[in-house]
Every structure is written in structure tokens, then in C-alpha cells.
PDB file of C-alpha atoms in Angstrom:
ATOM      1  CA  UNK A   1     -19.799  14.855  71.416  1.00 41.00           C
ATOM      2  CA  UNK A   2     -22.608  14.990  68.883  1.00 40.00           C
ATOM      3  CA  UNK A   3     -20.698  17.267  66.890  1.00 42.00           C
ATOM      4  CA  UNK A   4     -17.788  14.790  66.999  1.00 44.00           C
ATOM      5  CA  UNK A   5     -19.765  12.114  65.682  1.00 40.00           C
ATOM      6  CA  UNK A   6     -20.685  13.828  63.229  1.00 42.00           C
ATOM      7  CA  UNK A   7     -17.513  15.307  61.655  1.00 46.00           C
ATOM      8  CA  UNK A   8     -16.189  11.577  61.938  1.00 47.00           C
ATOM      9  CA  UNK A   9     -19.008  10.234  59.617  1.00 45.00           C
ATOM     10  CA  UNK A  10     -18.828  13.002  56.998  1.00 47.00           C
ATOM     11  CA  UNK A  11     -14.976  11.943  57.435  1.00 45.00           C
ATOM     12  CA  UNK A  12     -15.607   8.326  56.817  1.00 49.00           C
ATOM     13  CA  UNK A  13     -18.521   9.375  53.927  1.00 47.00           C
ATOM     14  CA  UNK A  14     -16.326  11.493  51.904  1.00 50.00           C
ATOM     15  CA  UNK A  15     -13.114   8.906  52.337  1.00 48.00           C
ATOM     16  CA  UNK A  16     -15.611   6.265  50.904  1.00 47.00           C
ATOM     17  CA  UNK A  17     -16.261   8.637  47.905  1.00 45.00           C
ATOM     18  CA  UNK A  18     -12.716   9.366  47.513  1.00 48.00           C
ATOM     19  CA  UNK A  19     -11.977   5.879  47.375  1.00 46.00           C
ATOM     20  CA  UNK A  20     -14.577   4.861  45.142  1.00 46.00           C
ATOM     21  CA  UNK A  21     -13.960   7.627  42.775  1.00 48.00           C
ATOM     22  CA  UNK A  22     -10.413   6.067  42.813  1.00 44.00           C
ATOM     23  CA  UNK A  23     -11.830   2.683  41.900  1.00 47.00           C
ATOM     24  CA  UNK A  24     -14.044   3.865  39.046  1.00 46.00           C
ATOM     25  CA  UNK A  25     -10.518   5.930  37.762  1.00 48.00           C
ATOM     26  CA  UNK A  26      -9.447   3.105  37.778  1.00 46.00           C
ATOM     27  CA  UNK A  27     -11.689   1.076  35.630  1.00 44.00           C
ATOM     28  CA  UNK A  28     -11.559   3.948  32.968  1.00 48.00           C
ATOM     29  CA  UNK A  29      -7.960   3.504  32.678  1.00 45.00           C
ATOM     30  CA  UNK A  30      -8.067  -0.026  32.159  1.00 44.00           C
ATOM     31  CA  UNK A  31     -10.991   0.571  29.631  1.00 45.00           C
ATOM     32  CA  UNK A  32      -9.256   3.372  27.650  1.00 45.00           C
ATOM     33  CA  UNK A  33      -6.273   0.867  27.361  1.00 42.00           C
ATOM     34  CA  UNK A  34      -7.886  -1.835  26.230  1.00 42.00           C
ATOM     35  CA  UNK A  35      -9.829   0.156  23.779  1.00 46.00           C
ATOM     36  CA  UNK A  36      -6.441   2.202  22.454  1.00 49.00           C
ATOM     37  CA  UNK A  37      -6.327  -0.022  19.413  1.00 49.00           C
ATOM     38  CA  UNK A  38     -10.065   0.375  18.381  1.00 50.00           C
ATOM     39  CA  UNK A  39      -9.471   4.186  18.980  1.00 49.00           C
ATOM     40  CA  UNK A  40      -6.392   4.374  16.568  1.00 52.00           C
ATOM     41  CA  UNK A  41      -8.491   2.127  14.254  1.00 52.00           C
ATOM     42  CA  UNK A  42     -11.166   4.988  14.568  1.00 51.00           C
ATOM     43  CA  UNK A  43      -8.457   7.691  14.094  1.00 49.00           C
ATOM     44  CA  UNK A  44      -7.703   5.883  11.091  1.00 47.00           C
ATOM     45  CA  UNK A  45     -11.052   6.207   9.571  1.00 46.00           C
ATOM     46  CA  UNK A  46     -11.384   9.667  10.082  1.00 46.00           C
ATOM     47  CA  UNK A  47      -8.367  11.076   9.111  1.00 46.00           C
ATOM     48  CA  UNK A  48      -8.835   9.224   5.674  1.00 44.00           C
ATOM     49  CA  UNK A  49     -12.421  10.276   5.410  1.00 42.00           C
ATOM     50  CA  UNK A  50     -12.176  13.824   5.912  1.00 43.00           C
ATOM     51  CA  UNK A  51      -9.185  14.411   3.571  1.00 49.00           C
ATOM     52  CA  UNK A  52     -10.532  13.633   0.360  1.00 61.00           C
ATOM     53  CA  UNK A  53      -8.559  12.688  -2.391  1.00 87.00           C
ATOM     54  CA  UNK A  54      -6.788   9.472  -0.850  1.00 95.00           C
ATOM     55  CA  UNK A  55      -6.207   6.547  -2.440  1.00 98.00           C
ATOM     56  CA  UNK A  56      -6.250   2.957  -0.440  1.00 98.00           C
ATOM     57  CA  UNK A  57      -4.754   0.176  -2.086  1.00 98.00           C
ATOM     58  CA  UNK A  58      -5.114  -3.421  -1.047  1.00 98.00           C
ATOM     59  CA  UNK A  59      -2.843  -6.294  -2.410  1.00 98.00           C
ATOM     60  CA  UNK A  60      -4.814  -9.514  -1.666  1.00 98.00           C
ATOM     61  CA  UNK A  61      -4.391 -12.784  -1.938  1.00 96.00           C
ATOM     62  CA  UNK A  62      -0.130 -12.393  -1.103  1.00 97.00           C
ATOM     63  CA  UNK A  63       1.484 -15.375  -1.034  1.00 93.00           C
ATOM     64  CA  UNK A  64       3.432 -15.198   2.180  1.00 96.00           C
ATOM     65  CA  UNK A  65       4.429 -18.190   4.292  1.00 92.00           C
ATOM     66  CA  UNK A  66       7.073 -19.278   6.140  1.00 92.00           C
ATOM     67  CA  UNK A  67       8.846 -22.522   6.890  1.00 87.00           C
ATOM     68  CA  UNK A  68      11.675 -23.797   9.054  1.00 86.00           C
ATOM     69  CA  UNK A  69      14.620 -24.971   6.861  1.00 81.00           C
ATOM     70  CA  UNK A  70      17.005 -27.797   8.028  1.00 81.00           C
ATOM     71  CA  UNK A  71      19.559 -25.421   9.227  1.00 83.00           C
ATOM     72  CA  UNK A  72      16.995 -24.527  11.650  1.00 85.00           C
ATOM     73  CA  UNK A  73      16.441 -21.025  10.167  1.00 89.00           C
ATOM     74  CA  UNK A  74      12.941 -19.844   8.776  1.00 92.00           C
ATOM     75  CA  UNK A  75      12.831 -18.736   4.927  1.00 90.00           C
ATOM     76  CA  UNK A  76       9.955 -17.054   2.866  1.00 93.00           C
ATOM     77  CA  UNK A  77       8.445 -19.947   0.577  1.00 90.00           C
ATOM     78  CA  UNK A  78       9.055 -19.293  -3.104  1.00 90.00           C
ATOM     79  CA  UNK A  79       9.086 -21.281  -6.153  1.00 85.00           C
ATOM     80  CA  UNK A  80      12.612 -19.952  -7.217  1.00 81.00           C
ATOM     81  CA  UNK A  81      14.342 -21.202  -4.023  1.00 81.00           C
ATOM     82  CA  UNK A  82      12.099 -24.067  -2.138  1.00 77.00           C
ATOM     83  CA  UNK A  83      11.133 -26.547  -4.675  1.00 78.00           C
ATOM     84  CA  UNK A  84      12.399 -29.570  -3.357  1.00 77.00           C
ATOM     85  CA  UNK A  85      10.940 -28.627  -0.039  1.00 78.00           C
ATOM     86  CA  UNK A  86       7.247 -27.672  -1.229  1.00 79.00           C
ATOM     87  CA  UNK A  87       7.359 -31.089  -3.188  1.00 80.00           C
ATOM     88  CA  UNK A  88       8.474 -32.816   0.441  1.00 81.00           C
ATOM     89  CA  UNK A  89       5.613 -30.341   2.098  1.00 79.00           C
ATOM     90  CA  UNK A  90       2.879 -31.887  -1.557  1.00 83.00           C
ATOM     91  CA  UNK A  91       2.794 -27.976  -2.156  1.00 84.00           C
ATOM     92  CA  UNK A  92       2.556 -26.183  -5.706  1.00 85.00           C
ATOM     93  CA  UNK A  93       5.730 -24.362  -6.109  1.00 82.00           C
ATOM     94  CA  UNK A  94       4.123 -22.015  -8.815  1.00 83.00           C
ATOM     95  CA  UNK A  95       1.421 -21.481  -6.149  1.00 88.00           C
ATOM     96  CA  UNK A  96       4.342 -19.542  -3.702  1.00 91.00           C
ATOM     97  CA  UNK A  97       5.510 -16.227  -5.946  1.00 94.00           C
ATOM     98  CA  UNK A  98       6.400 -13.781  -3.368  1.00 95.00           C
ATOM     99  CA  UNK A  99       8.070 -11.857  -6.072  1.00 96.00           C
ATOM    100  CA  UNK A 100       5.027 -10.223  -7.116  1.00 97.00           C
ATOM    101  CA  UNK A 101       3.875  -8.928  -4.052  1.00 98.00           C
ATOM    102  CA  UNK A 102       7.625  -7.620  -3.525  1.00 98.00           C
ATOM    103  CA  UNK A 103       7.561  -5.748  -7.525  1.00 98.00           C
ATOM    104  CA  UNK A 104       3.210  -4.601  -6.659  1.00 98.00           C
ATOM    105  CA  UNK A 105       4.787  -2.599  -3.042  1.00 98.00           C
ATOM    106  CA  UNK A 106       7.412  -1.112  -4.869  1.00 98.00           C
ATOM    107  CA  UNK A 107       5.364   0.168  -7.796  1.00 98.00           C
ATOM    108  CA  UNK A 108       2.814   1.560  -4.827  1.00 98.00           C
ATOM    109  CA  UNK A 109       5.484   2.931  -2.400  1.00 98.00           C
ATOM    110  CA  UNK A 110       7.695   4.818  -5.488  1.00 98.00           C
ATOM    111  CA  UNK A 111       4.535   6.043  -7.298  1.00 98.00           C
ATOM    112  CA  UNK A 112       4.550  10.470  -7.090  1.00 98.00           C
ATOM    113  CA  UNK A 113       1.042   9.558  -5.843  1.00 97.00           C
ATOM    114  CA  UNK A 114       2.211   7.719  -2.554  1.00 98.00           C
ATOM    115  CA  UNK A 115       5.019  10.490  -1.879  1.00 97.00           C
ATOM    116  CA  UNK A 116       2.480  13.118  -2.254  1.00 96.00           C
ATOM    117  CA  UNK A 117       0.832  10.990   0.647  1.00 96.00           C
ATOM    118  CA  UNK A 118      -2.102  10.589  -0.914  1.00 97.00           C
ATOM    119  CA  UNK A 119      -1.963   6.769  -0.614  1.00 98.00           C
ATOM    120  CA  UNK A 120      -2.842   4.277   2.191  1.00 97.00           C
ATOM    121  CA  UNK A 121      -1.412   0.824   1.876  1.00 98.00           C
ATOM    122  CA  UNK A 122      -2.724  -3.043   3.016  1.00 98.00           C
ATOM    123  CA  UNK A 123      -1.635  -6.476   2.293  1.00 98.00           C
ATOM    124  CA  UNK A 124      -4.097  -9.533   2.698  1.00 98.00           C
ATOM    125  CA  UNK A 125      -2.062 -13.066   2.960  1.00 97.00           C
ATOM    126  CA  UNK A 126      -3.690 -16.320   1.243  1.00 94.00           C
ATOM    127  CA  UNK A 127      -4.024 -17.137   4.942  1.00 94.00           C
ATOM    128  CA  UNK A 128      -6.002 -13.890   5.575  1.00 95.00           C
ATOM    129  CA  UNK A 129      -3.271 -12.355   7.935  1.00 98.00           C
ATOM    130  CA  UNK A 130      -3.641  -8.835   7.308  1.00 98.00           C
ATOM    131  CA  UNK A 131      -0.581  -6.074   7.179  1.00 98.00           C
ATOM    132  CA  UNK A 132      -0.537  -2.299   7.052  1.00 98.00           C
ATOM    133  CA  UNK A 133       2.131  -0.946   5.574  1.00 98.00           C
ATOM    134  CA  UNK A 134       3.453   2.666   6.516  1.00 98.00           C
ATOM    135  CA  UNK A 135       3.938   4.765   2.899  1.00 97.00           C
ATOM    136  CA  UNK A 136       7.011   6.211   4.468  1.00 95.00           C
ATOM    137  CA  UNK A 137       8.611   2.926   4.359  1.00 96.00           C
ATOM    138  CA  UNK A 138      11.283   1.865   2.282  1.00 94.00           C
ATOM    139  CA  UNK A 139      11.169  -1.986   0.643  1.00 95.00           C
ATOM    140  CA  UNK A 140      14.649  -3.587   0.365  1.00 97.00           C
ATOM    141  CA  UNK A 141      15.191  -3.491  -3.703  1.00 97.00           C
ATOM    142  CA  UNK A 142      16.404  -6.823  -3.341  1.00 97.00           C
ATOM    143  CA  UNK A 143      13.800  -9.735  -2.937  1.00 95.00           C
ATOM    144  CA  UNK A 144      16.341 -11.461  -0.885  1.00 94.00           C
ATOM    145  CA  UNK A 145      16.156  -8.749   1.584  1.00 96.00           C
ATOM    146  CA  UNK A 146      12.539  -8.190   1.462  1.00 97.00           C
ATOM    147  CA  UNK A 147      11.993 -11.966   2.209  1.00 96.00           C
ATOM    148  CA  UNK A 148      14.125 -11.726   5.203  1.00 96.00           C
ATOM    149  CA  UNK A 149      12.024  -8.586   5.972  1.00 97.00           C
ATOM    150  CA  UNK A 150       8.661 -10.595   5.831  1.00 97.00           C
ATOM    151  CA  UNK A 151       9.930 -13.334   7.717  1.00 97.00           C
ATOM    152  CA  UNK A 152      10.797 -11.130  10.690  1.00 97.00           C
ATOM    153  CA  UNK A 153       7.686  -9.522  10.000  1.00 98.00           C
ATOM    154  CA  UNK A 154       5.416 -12.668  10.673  1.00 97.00           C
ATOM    155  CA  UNK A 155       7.097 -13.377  13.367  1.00 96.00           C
ATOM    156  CA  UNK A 156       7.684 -10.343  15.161  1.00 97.00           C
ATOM    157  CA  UNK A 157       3.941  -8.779  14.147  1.00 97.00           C
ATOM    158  CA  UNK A 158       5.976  -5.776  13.797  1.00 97.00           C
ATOM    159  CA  UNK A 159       8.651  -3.812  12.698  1.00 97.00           C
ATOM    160  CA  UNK A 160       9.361  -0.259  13.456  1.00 97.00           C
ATOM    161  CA  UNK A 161      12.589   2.070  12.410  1.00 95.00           C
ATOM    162  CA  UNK A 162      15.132   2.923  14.552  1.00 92.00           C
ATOM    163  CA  UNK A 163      13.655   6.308  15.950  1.00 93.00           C
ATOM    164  CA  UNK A 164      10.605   3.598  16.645  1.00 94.00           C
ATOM    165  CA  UNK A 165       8.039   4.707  13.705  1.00 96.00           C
ATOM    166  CA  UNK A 166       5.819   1.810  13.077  1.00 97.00           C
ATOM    167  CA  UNK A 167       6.992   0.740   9.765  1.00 97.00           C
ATOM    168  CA  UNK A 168       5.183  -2.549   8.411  1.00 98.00           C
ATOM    169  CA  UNK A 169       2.403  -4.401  11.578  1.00 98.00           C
ATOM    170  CA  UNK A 170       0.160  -7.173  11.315  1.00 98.00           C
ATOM    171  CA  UNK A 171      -3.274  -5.688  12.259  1.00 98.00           C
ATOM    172  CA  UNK A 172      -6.826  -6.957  13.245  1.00 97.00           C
ATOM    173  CA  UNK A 173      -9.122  -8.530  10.480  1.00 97.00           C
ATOM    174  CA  UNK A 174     -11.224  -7.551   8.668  1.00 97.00           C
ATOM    175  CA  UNK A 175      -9.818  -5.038   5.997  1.00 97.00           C
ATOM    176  CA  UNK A 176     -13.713  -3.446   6.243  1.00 97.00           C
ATOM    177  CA  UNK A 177     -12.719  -1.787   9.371  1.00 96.00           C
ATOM    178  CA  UNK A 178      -9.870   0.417   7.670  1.00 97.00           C
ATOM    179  CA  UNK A 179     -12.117   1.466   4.714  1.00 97.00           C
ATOM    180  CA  UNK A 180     -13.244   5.061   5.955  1.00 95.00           C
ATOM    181  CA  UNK A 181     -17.660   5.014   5.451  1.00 94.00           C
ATOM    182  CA  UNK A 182     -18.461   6.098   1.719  1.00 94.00           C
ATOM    183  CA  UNK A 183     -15.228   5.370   0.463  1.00 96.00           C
ATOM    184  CA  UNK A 184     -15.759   3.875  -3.424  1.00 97.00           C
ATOM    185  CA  UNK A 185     -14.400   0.583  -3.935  1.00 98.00           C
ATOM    186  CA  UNK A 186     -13.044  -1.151  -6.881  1.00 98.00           C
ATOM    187  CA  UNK A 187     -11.640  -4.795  -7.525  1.00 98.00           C
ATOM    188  CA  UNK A 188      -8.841  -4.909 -10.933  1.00 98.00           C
ATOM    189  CA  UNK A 189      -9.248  -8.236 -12.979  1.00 95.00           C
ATOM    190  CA  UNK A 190      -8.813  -8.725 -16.705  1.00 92.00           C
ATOM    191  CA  UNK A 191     -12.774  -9.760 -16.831  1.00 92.00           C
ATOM    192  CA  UNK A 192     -14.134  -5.996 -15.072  1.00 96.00           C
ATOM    193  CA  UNK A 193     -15.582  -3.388 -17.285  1.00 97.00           C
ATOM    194  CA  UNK A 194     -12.810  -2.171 -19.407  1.00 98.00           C
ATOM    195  CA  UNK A 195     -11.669   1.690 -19.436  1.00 98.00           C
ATOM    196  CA  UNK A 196      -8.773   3.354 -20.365  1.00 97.00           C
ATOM    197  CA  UNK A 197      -7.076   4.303 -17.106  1.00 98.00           C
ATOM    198  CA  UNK A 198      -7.228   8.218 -17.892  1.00 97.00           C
ATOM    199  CA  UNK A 199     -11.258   7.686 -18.760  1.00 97.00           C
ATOM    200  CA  UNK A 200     -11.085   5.413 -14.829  1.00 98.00           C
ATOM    201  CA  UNK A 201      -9.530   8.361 -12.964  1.00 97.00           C
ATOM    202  CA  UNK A 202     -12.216  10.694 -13.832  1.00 96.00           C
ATOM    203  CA  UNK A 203     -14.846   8.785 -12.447  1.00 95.00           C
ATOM    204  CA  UNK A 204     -13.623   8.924  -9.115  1.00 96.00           C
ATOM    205  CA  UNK A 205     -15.308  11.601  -6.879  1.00 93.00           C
ATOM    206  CA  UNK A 206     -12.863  14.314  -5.119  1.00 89.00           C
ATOM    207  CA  UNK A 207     -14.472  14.269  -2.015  1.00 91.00           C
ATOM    208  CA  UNK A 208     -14.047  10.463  -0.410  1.00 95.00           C
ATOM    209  CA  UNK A 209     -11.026   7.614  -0.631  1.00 96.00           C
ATOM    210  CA  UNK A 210     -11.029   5.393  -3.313  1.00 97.00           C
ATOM    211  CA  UNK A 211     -10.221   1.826  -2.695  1.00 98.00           C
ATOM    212  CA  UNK A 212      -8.246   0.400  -5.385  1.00 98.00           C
ATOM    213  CA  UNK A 213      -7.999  -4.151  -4.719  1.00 98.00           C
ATOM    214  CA  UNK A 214      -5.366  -5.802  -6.872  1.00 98.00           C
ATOM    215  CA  UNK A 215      -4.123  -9.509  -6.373  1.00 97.00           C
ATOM    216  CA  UNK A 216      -0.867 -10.274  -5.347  1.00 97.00           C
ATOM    217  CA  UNK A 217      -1.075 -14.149  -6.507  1.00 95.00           C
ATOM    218  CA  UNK A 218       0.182 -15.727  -9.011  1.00 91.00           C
ATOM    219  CA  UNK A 219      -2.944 -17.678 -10.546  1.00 89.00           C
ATOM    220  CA  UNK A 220      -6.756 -16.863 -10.191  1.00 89.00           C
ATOM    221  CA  UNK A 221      -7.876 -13.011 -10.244  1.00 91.00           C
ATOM    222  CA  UNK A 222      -9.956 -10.672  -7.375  1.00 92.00           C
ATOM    223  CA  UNK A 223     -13.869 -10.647  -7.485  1.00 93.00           C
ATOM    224  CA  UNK A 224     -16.256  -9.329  -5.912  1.00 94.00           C
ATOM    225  CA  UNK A 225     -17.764 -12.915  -4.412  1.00 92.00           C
ATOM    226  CA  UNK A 226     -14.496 -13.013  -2.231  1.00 91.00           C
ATOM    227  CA  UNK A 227     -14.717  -9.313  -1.305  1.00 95.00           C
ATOM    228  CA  UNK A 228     -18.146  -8.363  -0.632  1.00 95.00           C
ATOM    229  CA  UNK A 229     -17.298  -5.024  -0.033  1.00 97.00           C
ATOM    230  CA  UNK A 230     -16.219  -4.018  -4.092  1.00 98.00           C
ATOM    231  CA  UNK A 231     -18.601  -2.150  -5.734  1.00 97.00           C
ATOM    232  CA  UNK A 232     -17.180  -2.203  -9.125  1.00 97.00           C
ATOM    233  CA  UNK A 233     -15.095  -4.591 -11.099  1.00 98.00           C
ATOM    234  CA  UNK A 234     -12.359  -3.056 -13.650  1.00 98.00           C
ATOM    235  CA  UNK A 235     -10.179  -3.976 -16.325  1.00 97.00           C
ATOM    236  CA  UNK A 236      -7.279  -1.359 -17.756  1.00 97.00           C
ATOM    237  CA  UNK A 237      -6.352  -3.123 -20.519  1.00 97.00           C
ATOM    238  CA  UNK A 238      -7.461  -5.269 -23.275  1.00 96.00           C
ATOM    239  CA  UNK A 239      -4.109  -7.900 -22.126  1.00 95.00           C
ATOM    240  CA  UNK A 240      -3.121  -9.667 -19.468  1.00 93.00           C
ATOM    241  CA  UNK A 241      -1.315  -7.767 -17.028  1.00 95.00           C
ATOM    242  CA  UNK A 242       1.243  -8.083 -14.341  1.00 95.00           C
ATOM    243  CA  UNK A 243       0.207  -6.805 -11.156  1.00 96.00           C
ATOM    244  CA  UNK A 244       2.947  -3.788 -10.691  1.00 97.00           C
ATOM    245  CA  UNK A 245       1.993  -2.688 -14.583  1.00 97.00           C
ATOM    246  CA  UNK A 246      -1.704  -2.405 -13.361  1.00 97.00           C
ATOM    247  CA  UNK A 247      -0.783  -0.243 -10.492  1.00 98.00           C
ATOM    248  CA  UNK A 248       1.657   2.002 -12.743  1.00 98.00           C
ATOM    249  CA  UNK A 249      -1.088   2.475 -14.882  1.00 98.00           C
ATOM    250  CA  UNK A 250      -3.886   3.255 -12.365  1.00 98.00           C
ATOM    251  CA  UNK A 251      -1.999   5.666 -10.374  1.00 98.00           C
ATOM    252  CA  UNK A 252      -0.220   7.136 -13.186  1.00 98.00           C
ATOM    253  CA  UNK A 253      -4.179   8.225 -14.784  1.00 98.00           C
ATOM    254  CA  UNK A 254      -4.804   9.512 -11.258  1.00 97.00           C
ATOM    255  CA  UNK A 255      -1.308  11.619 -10.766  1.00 97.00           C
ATOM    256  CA  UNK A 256      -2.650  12.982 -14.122  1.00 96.00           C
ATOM    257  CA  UNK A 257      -5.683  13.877 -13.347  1.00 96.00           C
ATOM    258  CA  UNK A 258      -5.383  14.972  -9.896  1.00 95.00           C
ATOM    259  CA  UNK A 259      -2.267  16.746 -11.484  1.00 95.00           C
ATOM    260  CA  UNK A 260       0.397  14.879  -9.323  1.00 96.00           C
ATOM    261  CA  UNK A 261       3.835  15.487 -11.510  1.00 92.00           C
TER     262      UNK A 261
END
């Protein structure tokens, strides 16, 4: 009988470890899935960092908002086809220039740089909604298209292809957390230190990403009091400069000098 009793209790022991085992299984499970987007943001960071040679580009300051028509449909604000209805709304309508954002991603995504995939892509709203955009995508030519693309994009959060890639997602604030430790960072504006882009691409070291911060707006420039995080201000030219002529210049000087053809 003794020997009964006790080959029942190391029974009921060791089903009490098996089921607690199961219960802190459990828990890791949930805590590795509510962690999976910190982990890809970590994945991010050190796939960047230990490749060298990348380039990160952030467009800030994008002009991107939507509103609901009277036909019940949502557009993309913009001064060429919503004036009457920013003036109803008391909005600027040369405050809303989409455009530029749409001419800055294709100047990024066509550069030899970006196909080389040497090039990591962000977009910063007005509103601060922050979107990471895949270089493999491909921007509708036509800004008609690409508004109806960022409209389903704001409102969807996402948008993958039809074998499911992730093509364009809004992601977590702030744009910090994608910039890989030691990356170099430098903000574009008309009044930064002024260097020929060839002389600006070789400054910047081999061996970590360089963060490149344009503006997307249409007024106003980047500086460093609204992005802490520059460590350099920069000017390419002794003119003013449309955004998507700044960015064929920078990453033309660094195709040549990282001899991209």
C-alpha cells in the first residue's frame, strides 16, 4: 500500500509539472507574439547596421490627408483638385502638394542606388503618421493613381502585392527606432553647409548607414530643432531646389563614388 501511495503522488507531482510547464509555454507564446513587431523592428536594425554602405532616406513633413467628398468617396487633399473644399474646410490649398512627395519617391525608388538595394525608404506625414516603404515597390507614374494608392494606404495601414509582400505599411513612431546605432545623419535645406554633392559623398564613412532627411512640403525647410536626431545640416546647391532634384543629385554623387553605374 505504501508503495501505492507513493507512485500516486509522484503521479500527481509530475502531472502538476507537466501542467505548469504547459502554462508557462504558454505565456512565452503569447509574449513572443506580442513582441513579433519589436523583434522585426530589431531585425531591421541589424540587418542595416551590419551591411555597410546603405543609404536611409526620410521624406518628412508629406503632406498627406484625406477627406470624404460629397459623393461619399475619400480623395487625397491637393491644391490642384480640392480648392473649393479646403476653402469650405479654412485650409491653405498651397499648404496640400502631394505632388512632391509623389515626384521625391520616384526619384528614390528609380535611382541605380535603390535597385542596387542599397537604399532604405520612410515617409513622415505633417500629422507624424509614419510609412515604410518597400524599395521593391513600384509607384503608379500617374499622381492620380498614386493618390488613390495613399488613400487606401491610410486607411488600410497596409498594402501588400498579390503574392502578399508587404509593399507600403504604416509603422510605429518614432523614425529613431529604424535608424540602425551609429548610423550618420544629415538634414538637406538651402541654409546647411554648402558642398558640391561629389565633395558630400566622400565624407560619408563605408562602414555604417547614412541617413539622408529631405522635406516633402511645399513651404518651410527640415532642421535640426524638429529632428533632434540630425547631426549635420547640408545644402547641394547655391539655388533653390525642388525636392526630387536634391535627391538626383545626392544619390547620383554617391552611385559615383561608391561606383554604382
Amino acid at each position: 500500500m505504501v508503495k501505492r501511495k507513493r507512485d500516486d503522488s509522484n503521479k500527481d507531482s509530475d502531472n502538476n509539472k507537466d501542467s505548469s510547464n504547459k502554462d508557462s509555454n504558454n505565456k512565452d507564446n503569447n509574449n513572443n507574439n506580442n513582441n513579433n513587431d519589436d523583434d522585426n523592428d530589431d531585425d531591421i536594425r541589424k540587418s542595416l547596421s551590419s551591411s555597410g554602405r546603405q543609404v536611409i532616406v526620410i521624406l518628412d513633413k508629406a503632406n498627406l490627408e484625406t477627406v470624404k467628398t460629397k459623393k461619399g468617396e475619400y480623395t487625397l487633399l491637393n491644391s490642384e483638385e480640392n480648392i473649393s473644399l479646403m476653402r469650405r474646410l479654412k485650409k491653405d490649398p498651397n499648404d496640400y502638394r502631394p505632388d512632391i512627395l509623389h515626384q521625391e519617391l520616384l526619384s528614390v525608388l528609380d535611382s541605380p542606388l535603390n535597385k542596387a538595394g542599397k537604399v532604405k525608404i520612410y515617409v513622415r506625414t505633417e500629422k507624424s503618421i509614419l510609412i515604410e516603404i518597400n524599395p521593391k515597390c513600384r509607384i503608379p507614374r500617374t499622381f492620380r493613381r498614386f493618390s488613390s494608392l495613399m488613400v487606401q494606404l491610410l486607411h488600410q495601414l497596409k498594402i501588400r502585392s498579390s503574392d502578399s509582400e508587404m509593399l507600403l505599411r504604416v509603422i510605429k513612431n518614432p523614425v529613431t527606432r529604424y535608424i540602425p546605432a551609429g548610423s550618420k545623419c544629415y538634414g538637406f535645406s538651402q541654409h546647411g553647409t554648402l558642398y558640391s554633392p561629389f565633395s558630400f559623398s566622400t565624407l560619408l564613412p563605408d562602414d555604417v548607414p547614412i541617413v539622408l532627411v529631405l522635406g516633402a512640403m511645399a513651404k518651410g525647410s527640415i532642421s535640426r530643432e524638429d529632428n533632434a536626431y540630425i547631426e549635420e545640416m547640408v545644402s547641394v546647391s547655391e539655388y533653390p531646389l525642388s525636392g526630387s532634384v536634391a535627391i538626383n543629385r545626392i544619390l547620383g554623387a554617391i552611385e559615383q563614388h561608391w561606383g554604382v553605374i
